[in-house]
């Protein structure tokens, strides 16, 4: 065991397929380099936690940190950790905005523990721990957040199937904007389930439609077809809105992005607030959309290259 352990994780973006993925449809996601989180473990006289929401004894941490607490206790138990430590978490991922902050916290902490224990863990081993924490945080997560954040490339994710990482070849940029409104993923997932019970035929067809659009979008990513990808994003937003998971603030930013020339725009993640994404055909178009979204009141706006520009 080393003196200190260190782990990082980025946020995630769901490009296509949120909510439908809970019902077994495919979804596309990738790590989002605009935001990140670090977890560091230092020797201490007692087990303590130091993060934005709480600083103090691990066992007295508030209920909002119960998944973090459970994850740490699982490491203590599984690896019979006797040494006391301080776990420090620093994050630029906005909480509850559809960027997977809870999964990212879990990935960063898991990596920090494995680093501290000097274990070279595989993504599968990391996921076992992250999924344990995510089940406590979200009740019925599809697992896409954990899978996207613990990897390094775009993935096609389908519940119960092996992860399918792929290289997006698309020559385009993604603008990501935060409405500043806390999303309610847990509630949104529950409400879609209720709607499914009330109107099974209609909801099943919306979910299926999102799944088909996701597969078309993946093809567009592989064949460098931004126009088709943009159209898939627009149609997916229409379906997500019909499922009741959009929000007026998301709708406004989506409309502004489209007016500013976006090829497509939609919410990302759980919805009901949180973040939206817009597809830009090149860097200059992305900058113009970014400016428009900032002027329209977005709390924060980022731009990330897709495919061929992934690291721009
Ligand atoms: C949340 O980032 C994505 C949802 O599809 C929920 C899930 O997959 O667990 C809304």
Tab-separated table of C-alpha atoms and ligand atoms in Angstrom:
chain	number	residue	atom	x	y	z
A	1	UNK	CA	0.000	0.000	0.000
A	2	UNK	CA	1.306	3.459	-0.921
A	3	UNK	CA	1.353	6.526	1.315
A	4	UNK	CA	-1.270	8.334	-0.804
A	5	UNK	CA	-3.726	7.268	-3.507
A	6	UNK	CA	-4.955	9.351	-6.403
A	7	UNK	CA	-7.769	8.960	-8.944
A	8	UNK	CA	-9.430	11.142	-11.566
A	9	UNK	CA	-12.529	10.940	-13.753
A	10	UNK	CA	-14.166	13.180	-16.330
A	11	UNK	CA	-17.842	13.948	-16.766
A	12	UNK	CA	-19.867	12.191	-19.453
A	13	UNK	CA	-22.132	13.175	-22.279
A	14	UNK	CA	-24.956	11.005	-23.527
A	15	UNK	CA	-25.127	11.839	-27.209
A	16	UNK	CA	-28.169	9.685	-27.947
A	17	UNK	CA	-30.478	7.259	-26.183
A	18	UNK	CA	-31.004	8.518	-22.623
A	19	UNK	CA	-34.102	7.121	-20.889
A	20	UNK	CA	-34.649	4.584	-23.700
A	21	UNK	CA	-31.454	2.877	-22.458
A	22	UNK	CA	-33.253	2.073	-19.178
A	23	UNK	CA	-35.640	-0.088	-21.272
A	24	UNK	CA	-32.897	-2.001	-23.074
A	25	UNK	CA	-32.445	0.256	-26.116
A	26	UNK	CA	-28.898	1.221	-27.214
A	27	UNK	CA	-27.383	4.579	-26.259
A	28	UNK	CA	-24.200	6.441	-27.211
A	29	UNK	CA	-22.054	8.181	-24.620
A	30	UNK	CA	-18.486	9.326	-24.139
A	31	UNK	CA	-16.297	10.848	-21.444
A	32	UNK	CA	-16.523	14.649	-21.458
A	33	UNK	CA	-13.164	16.325	-20.976
A	34	UNK	CA	-14.635	19.775	-20.157
A	35	UNK	CA	-15.246	18.778	-16.555
A	36	UNK	CA	-13.431	16.494	-14.156
A	37	UNK	CA	-13.091	15.242	-10.643
A	38	UNK	CA	-10.133	14.155	-8.513
A	39	UNK	CA	-10.047	11.993	-5.413
A	40	UNK	CA	-6.981	11.821	-3.174
A	41	UNK	CA	-6.390	9.597	-0.166
A	42	UNK	CA	-3.978	10.802	2.544
A	43	UNK	CA	-2.927	9.186	5.816
A	44	UNK	CA	-4.918	10.523	8.786
A	45	UNK	CA	-5.722	9.740	12.419
A	46	UNK	CA	-9.382	8.991	11.595
A	47	UNK	CA	-11.433	8.241	8.473
A	48	UNK	CA	-12.587	11.615	7.185
A	49	UNK	CA	-14.146	13.086	4.057
A	50	UNK	CA	-13.367	16.485	2.582
A	51	UNK	CA	-15.536	17.678	-0.322
A	52	UNK	CA	-17.624	20.665	-1.370
A	53	UNK	CA	-20.721	19.461	0.500
A	54	UNK	CA	-19.152	18.134	3.687
A	55	UNK	CA	-15.985	18.058	5.697
A	56	UNK	CA	-15.742	15.747	8.708
A	57	UNK	CA	-15.949	12.192	9.999
A	58	UNK	CA	-16.817	9.639	7.307
A	59	UNK	CA	-19.505	8.011	9.447
A	60	UNK	CA	-21.269	11.314	10.084
A	61	UNK	CA	-21.467	12.288	6.379
A	62	UNK	CA	-24.983	13.442	5.320
A	63	UNK	CA	-27.496	11.238	3.495
A	64	UNK	CA	-26.683	12.956	0.179
A	65	UNK	CA	-23.274	11.236	0.377
A	66	UNK	CA	-24.628	7.783	1.217
A	67	UNK	CA	-23.424	6.223	-2.032
A	68	UNK	CA	-19.901	7.601	-1.436
A	69	UNK	CA	-19.978	6.274	2.135
A	70	UNK	CA	-21.157	2.856	0.986
A	71	UNK	CA	-18.446	2.694	-1.678
A	72	UNK	CA	-15.696	3.534	0.825
A	73	UNK	CA	-17.022	0.986	3.319
A	74	UNK	CA	-17.001	-1.654	0.607
A	75	UNK	CA	-13.297	-0.982	-0.049
A	76	UNK	CA	-12.527	-1.086	3.686
A	77	UNK	CA	-14.324	-4.443	3.947
A	78	UNK	CA	-13.105	-6.085	0.737
A	79	UNK	CA	-9.457	-5.150	1.276
A	80	UNK	CA	-9.477	-5.267	5.098
A	81	UNK	CA	-8.121	-1.714	5.246
A	82	UNK	CA	-6.837	-0.986	8.771
A	83	UNK	CA	-5.105	2.356	8.145
A	84	UNK	CA	-7.097	5.563	8.711
A	85	UNK	CA	-7.292	8.060	5.888
A	86	UNK	CA	-8.641	11.348	4.689
A	87	UNK	CA	-10.428	11.261	1.319
A	88	UNK	CA	-10.395	14.626	-0.468
A	89	UNK	CA	-12.663	15.169	-3.482
A	90	UNK	CA	-12.389	18.139	-5.858
A	91	UNK	CA	-14.796	18.518	-8.753
A	92	UNK	CA	-15.617	20.847	-11.622
A	93	UNK	CA	-18.539	18.626	-12.702
A	94	UNK	CA	-21.772	20.404	-11.809
A	95	UNK	CA	-23.908	18.143	-9.600
A	96	UNK	CA	-27.259	16.907	-10.903
A	97	UNK	CA	-26.900	18.379	-14.374
A	98	UNK	CA	-26.898	15.192	-16.437
A	99	UNK	CA	-23.103	14.999	-16.631
A	100	UNK	CA	-22.846	11.912	-14.521
A	101	UNK	CA	-21.343	13.579	-11.465
A	102	UNK	CA	-22.353	10.727	-9.135
A	103	UNK	CA	-20.773	8.079	-11.381
A	104	UNK	CA	-17.692	10.273	-11.837
A	105	UNK	CA	-17.257	10.650	-8.064
A	106	UNK	CA	-17.494	6.875	-7.763
A	107	UNK	CA	-14.970	6.300	-10.595
A	108	UNK	CA	-12.473	8.801	-9.140
A	109	UNK	CA	-12.774	7.307	-5.624
A	110	UNK	CA	-12.482	3.751	-6.962
A	111	UNK	CA	-9.364	4.657	-8.958
A	112	UNK	CA	-7.899	6.391	-5.887
A	113	UNK	CA	-8.413	3.294	-3.722
A	114	UNK	CA	-6.932	0.954	-6.309
A	115	UNK	CA	-3.987	3.349	-6.692
A	116	UNK	CA	-3.517	3.480	-2.909
A	117	UNK	CA	-3.709	-0.323	-2.724
A	118	UNK	CA	-1.292	-0.546	-5.685
A	119	UNK	CA	-3.714	-2.700	-7.694
A	120	UNK	CA	-3.757	-2.310	-11.458
A	121	UNK	CA	-7.537	-2.716	-11.853
A	122	UNK	CA	-9.307	-3.438	-15.144
A	123	UNK	CA	-12.312	-1.404	-16.297
A	124	UNK	CA	-14.489	-4.393	-15.331
A	125	UNK	CA	-13.154	-4.405	-11.772
A	126	UNK	CA	-13.601	-0.638	-11.517
A	127	UNK	CA	-17.178	-0.966	-12.791
A	128	UNK	CA	-18.091	-3.514	-10.104
A	129	UNK	CA	-17.418	-0.876	-7.454
A	130	UNK	CA	-18.903	2.042	-9.390
A	131	UNK	CA	-22.119	0.152	-10.123
A	132	UNK	CA	-22.470	-0.661	-6.415
A	133	UNK	CA	-22.366	3.092	-5.638
A	134	UNK	CA	-24.634	4.019	-8.560
A	135	UNK	CA	-27.344	1.590	-7.444
A	136	UNK	CA	-27.463	3.413	-4.117
A	137	UNK	CA	-27.433	6.861	-5.766
A	138	UNK	CA	-30.002	6.201	-8.502
A	139	UNK	CA	-32.090	3.161	-7.544
A	140	UNK	CA	-32.371	1.750	-11.095
A	141	UNK	CA	-29.478	3.050	-13.211
A	142	UNK	CA	-29.006	1.585	-16.677
A	143	UNK	CA	-25.245	1.619	-16.045
A	144	UNK	CA	-24.437	3.904	-18.978
A	145	UNK	CA	-22.943	6.704	-16.853
A	146	UNK	CA	-20.537	4.360	-15.101
A	147	UNK	CA	-19.579	2.658	-18.383
A	148	UNK	CA	-18.920	5.935	-20.236
A	149	UNK	CA	-16.937	7.556	-17.446
A	150	UNK	CA	-14.762	4.557	-16.659
A	151	UNK	CA	-13.693	4.255	-20.328
A	152	UNK	CA	-11.774	6.446	-22.758
A	153	UNK	CA	-13.745	6.462	-26.015
A	154	UNK	CA	-17.296	6.696	-27.343
A	155	UNK	CA	-19.385	3.638	-26.493
A	156	UNK	CA	-22.543	2.062	-27.753
A	157	UNK	CA	-24.142	0.831	-24.564
A	158	UNK	CA	-26.966	-1.618	-24.183
A	159	UNK	CA	-28.028	-3.050	-20.837
A	160	UNK	CA	-26.810	-6.583	-20.297
A	161	UNK	CA	-24.570	-6.602	-23.408
A	162	UNK	CA	-20.806	-6.179	-23.612
A	163	UNK	CA	-19.615	-2.579	-24.021
A	164	UNK	CA	-18.968	-1.603	-27.613
A	165	UNK	CA	-16.322	1.145	-27.765
A	166	UNK	CA	-15.991	2.735	-31.216
A	167	UNK	CA	-14.013	5.467	-32.953
A	168	UNK	CA	-16.291	8.279	-34.089
A	169	UNK	CA	-14.913	9.554	-37.392
A	170	UNK	CA	-17.035	12.656	-37.548
A	171	UNK	CA	-15.700	16.057	-38.513
A	172	UNK	CA	-17.864	18.205	-36.202
A	173	UNK	CA	-18.027	19.838	-32.756
A	174	UNK	CA	-20.351	19.497	-29.830
A	175	UNK	CA	-21.394	22.496	-27.749
A	176	UNK	CA	-22.586	21.647	-24.242
A	177	UNK	CA	-24.551	24.141	-22.149
A	178	UNK	CA	-25.716	24.003	-18.545
A	179	UNK	CA	-29.163	25.509	-17.843
A	180	UNK	CA	-28.053	25.994	-14.227
A	181	UNK	CA	-31.186	24.132	-13.139
A	182	UNK	CA	-30.683	20.946	-11.153
A	183	UNK	CA	-31.890	18.015	-13.196
A	184	UNK	CA	-33.965	15.332	-11.495
A	185	UNK	CA	-32.768	12.113	-13.112
A	186	UNK	CA	-34.216	9.853	-10.446
A	187	UNK	CA	-37.654	11.499	-10.619
A	188	UNK	CA	-37.568	11.717	-14.428
A	189	UNK	CA	-36.801	7.977	-14.708
A	190	UNK	CA	-39.684	7.228	-12.305
A	191	UNK	CA	-42.084	9.472	-14.224
A	192	UNK	CA	-41.247	7.808	-17.542
A	193	UNK	CA	-41.982	4.450	-15.869
A	194	UNK	CA	-45.352	5.785	-14.659
A	195	UNK	CA	-46.163	7.121	-18.131
A	196	UNK	CA	-45.266	3.706	-19.524
A	197	UNK	CA	-47.869	2.118	-17.228
A	198	UNK	CA	-50.520	4.675	-18.226
A	199	UNK	CA	-49.897	4.676	-21.969
A	200	UNK	CA	-47.821	1.593	-22.826
A	201	UNK	CA	-48.348	1.643	-26.582
A	202	UNK	CA	-47.336	5.240	-27.133
A	203	UNK	CA	-44.409	5.176	-24.695
A	204	UNK	CA	-43.063	1.896	-26.090
A	205	UNK	CA	-43.092	3.375	-29.593
A	206	UNK	CA	-41.267	6.544	-28.409
A	207	UNK	CA	-38.623	4.423	-26.678
A	208	UNK	CA	-38.206	2.213	-29.715
A	209	UNK	CA	-37.926	5.283	-31.935
A	210	UNK	CA	-35.128	6.678	-29.746
A	211	UNK	CA	-33.334	3.329	-30.020
A	212	UNK	CA	-33.565	3.368	-33.832
A	213	UNK	CA	-32.356	6.969	-33.986
A	214	UNK	CA	-29.385	5.990	-31.817
A	215	UNK	CA	-28.320	3.293	-34.271
A	216	UNK	CA	-28.709	5.700	-37.216
A	217	UNK	CA	-26.669	8.273	-35.264
A	218	UNK	CA	-23.895	5.738	-34.686
A	219	UNK	CA	-23.759	5.046	-38.408
A	220	UNK	CA	-23.549	8.817	-39.033
A	221	UNK	CA	-20.667	9.047	-36.543
A	222	UNK	CA	-18.822	6.240	-38.300
A	223	UNK	CA	-19.462	7.610	-41.796
A	224	UNK	CA	-18.786	11.280	-41.045
A	225	UNK	CA	-22.315	12.444	-41.735
A	226	UNK	CA	-23.019	15.432	-39.432
A	227	UNK	CA	-26.308	16.335	-41.163
A	228	UNK	CA	-27.801	12.927	-40.391
A	229	UNK	CA	-26.478	13.041	-36.825
A	230	UNK	CA	-28.062	16.487	-36.326
A	231	UNK	CA	-31.411	15.231	-37.629
A	232	UNK	CA	-31.249	12.229	-35.269
A	233	UNK	CA	-30.576	14.588	-32.345
A	234	UNK	CA	-33.565	16.796	-33.251
A	235	UNK	CA	-35.918	13.844	-33.598
A	236	UNK	CA	-34.643	12.352	-30.386
A	237	UNK	CA	-35.373	15.634	-28.566
A	238	UNK	CA	-38.957	15.550	-29.900
A	239	UNK	CA	-39.368	12.030	-28.483
A	240	UNK	CA	-37.754	12.968	-25.147
A	241	UNK	CA	-40.099	15.936	-24.877
A	242	UNK	CA	-43.065	13.651	-25.521
A	243	UNK	CA	-41.771	11.453	-22.679
A	244	UNK	CA	-41.991	14.525	-20.431
A	245	UNK	CA	-38.316	14.848	-19.546
A	246	UNK	CA	-37.456	18.180	-21.138
A	247	UNK	CA	-37.790	21.542	-19.377
A	248	UNK	CA	-38.619	25.076	-20.610
A	249	UNK	CA	-35.030	26.184	-19.913
A	250	UNK	CA	-33.715	23.294	-22.033
A	251	UNK	CA	-36.261	24.021	-24.771
A	252	UNK	CA	-35.140	27.693	-24.857
A	253	UNK	CA	-31.435	26.871	-25.166
A	254	UNK	CA	-32.174	24.223	-27.796
A	255	UNK	CA	-34.161	26.777	-29.848
A	256	UNK	CA	-31.358	29.369	-29.488
A	257	UNK	CA	-28.754	26.847	-30.618
A	258	UNK	CA	-30.831	25.942	-33.664
A	259	UNK	CA	-31.306	29.639	-34.503
A	260	UNK	CA	-27.550	30.077	-34.249
A	261	UNK	CA	-27.013	27.370	-36.856
A	262	UNK	CA	-26.758	24.102	-34.892
A	263	UNK	CA	-27.259	21.012	-37.067
A	264	UNK	CA	-29.160	19.395	-34.224
A	265	UNK	CA	-29.763	19.967	-30.509
A	266	UNK	CA	-31.206	18.018	-27.593
A	267	UNK	CA	-31.076	17.543	-23.861
A	268	UNK	CA	-28.408	15.209	-22.498
A	269	UNK	CA	-28.740	12.909	-19.492
A	270	UNK	CA	-31.784	12.738	-17.252
A	271	UNK	CA	-33.315	16.052	-18.347
A	272	UNK	CA	-35.794	18.192	-16.338
A	273	UNK	CA	-33.018	20.786	-16.195
A	274	UNK	CA	-29.345	19.989	-16.422
A	275	UNK	CA	-27.516	20.246	-19.734
A	276	UNK	CA	-28.241	20.382	-23.461
A	277	UNK	CA	-25.974	19.634	-26.419
A	278	UNK	CA	-25.802	21.151	-29.905
A	279	UNK	CA	-23.970	19.888	-32.982
A	280	UNK	CA	-21.818	22.398	-34.878
A	281	UNK	CA	-20.433	21.703	-38.341
A	282	UNK	CA	-17.060	23.323	-37.619
A	283	UNK	CA	-15.096	25.203	-34.973
A	284	UNK	CA	-16.308	28.678	-36.049
A	285	UNK	CA	-19.957	27.558	-36.048
A	286	UNK	CA	-19.396	26.023	-32.596
A	287	UNK	CA	-17.978	29.323	-31.278
A	288	UNK	CA	-21.029	31.219	-32.616
A	289	UNK	CA	-23.415	28.749	-30.928
A	290	UNK	CA	-21.370	28.902	-27.729
A	291	UNK	CA	-21.649	32.716	-27.693
A	292	UNK	CA	-25.389	32.621	-28.380
A	293	UNK	CA	-25.984	30.158	-25.534
A	294	UNK	CA	-23.920	32.265	-23.103
A	295	UNK	CA	-25.869	35.372	-24.132
A	296	UNK	CA	-29.104	33.437	-23.634
A	297	UNK	CA	-28.335	32.794	-19.972
A	298	UNK	CA	-26.623	29.398	-19.961
A	299	UNK	CA	-24.757	28.964	-16.661
A	300	UNK	CA	-21.715	27.480	-18.418
A	301	UNK	CA	-20.922	26.486	-22.003
A	302	UNK	CA	-18.222	24.133	-23.263
A	303	UNK	CA	-17.137	22.895	-26.658
A	304	UNK	CA	-15.641	19.494	-27.432
A	305	UNK	CA	-14.419	18.149	-30.739
A	306	UNK	CA	-16.053	14.942	-31.911
A	307	UNK	CA	-14.304	12.124	-33.698
A	308	UNK	CA	-11.432	13.508	-35.731
A	309	UNK	CA	-11.186	16.533	-33.423
A	310	UNK	CA	-11.747	14.580	-30.207
A	311	UNK	CA	-8.901	16.262	-28.361
A	312	UNK	CA	-9.473	19.813	-29.576
B	1	LIG	C1	-28.825	9.431	-16.953
B	1	LIG	O1	-27.538	9.987	-17.241
B	1	LIG	C2	-29.302	8.610	-18.113
B	1	LIG	C3	-30.696	8.012	-17.943
B	1	LIG	O2	-30.934	7.235	-19.123
B	1	LIG	C4	-30.827	7.142	-16.715
B	1	LIG	C5	-29.988	5.869	-16.804
B	1	LIG	O3	-29.612	5.462	-17.887
B	1	LIG	O4	-29.758	5.280	-15.729
B	1	LIG	C6	-31.785	9.079	-17.872
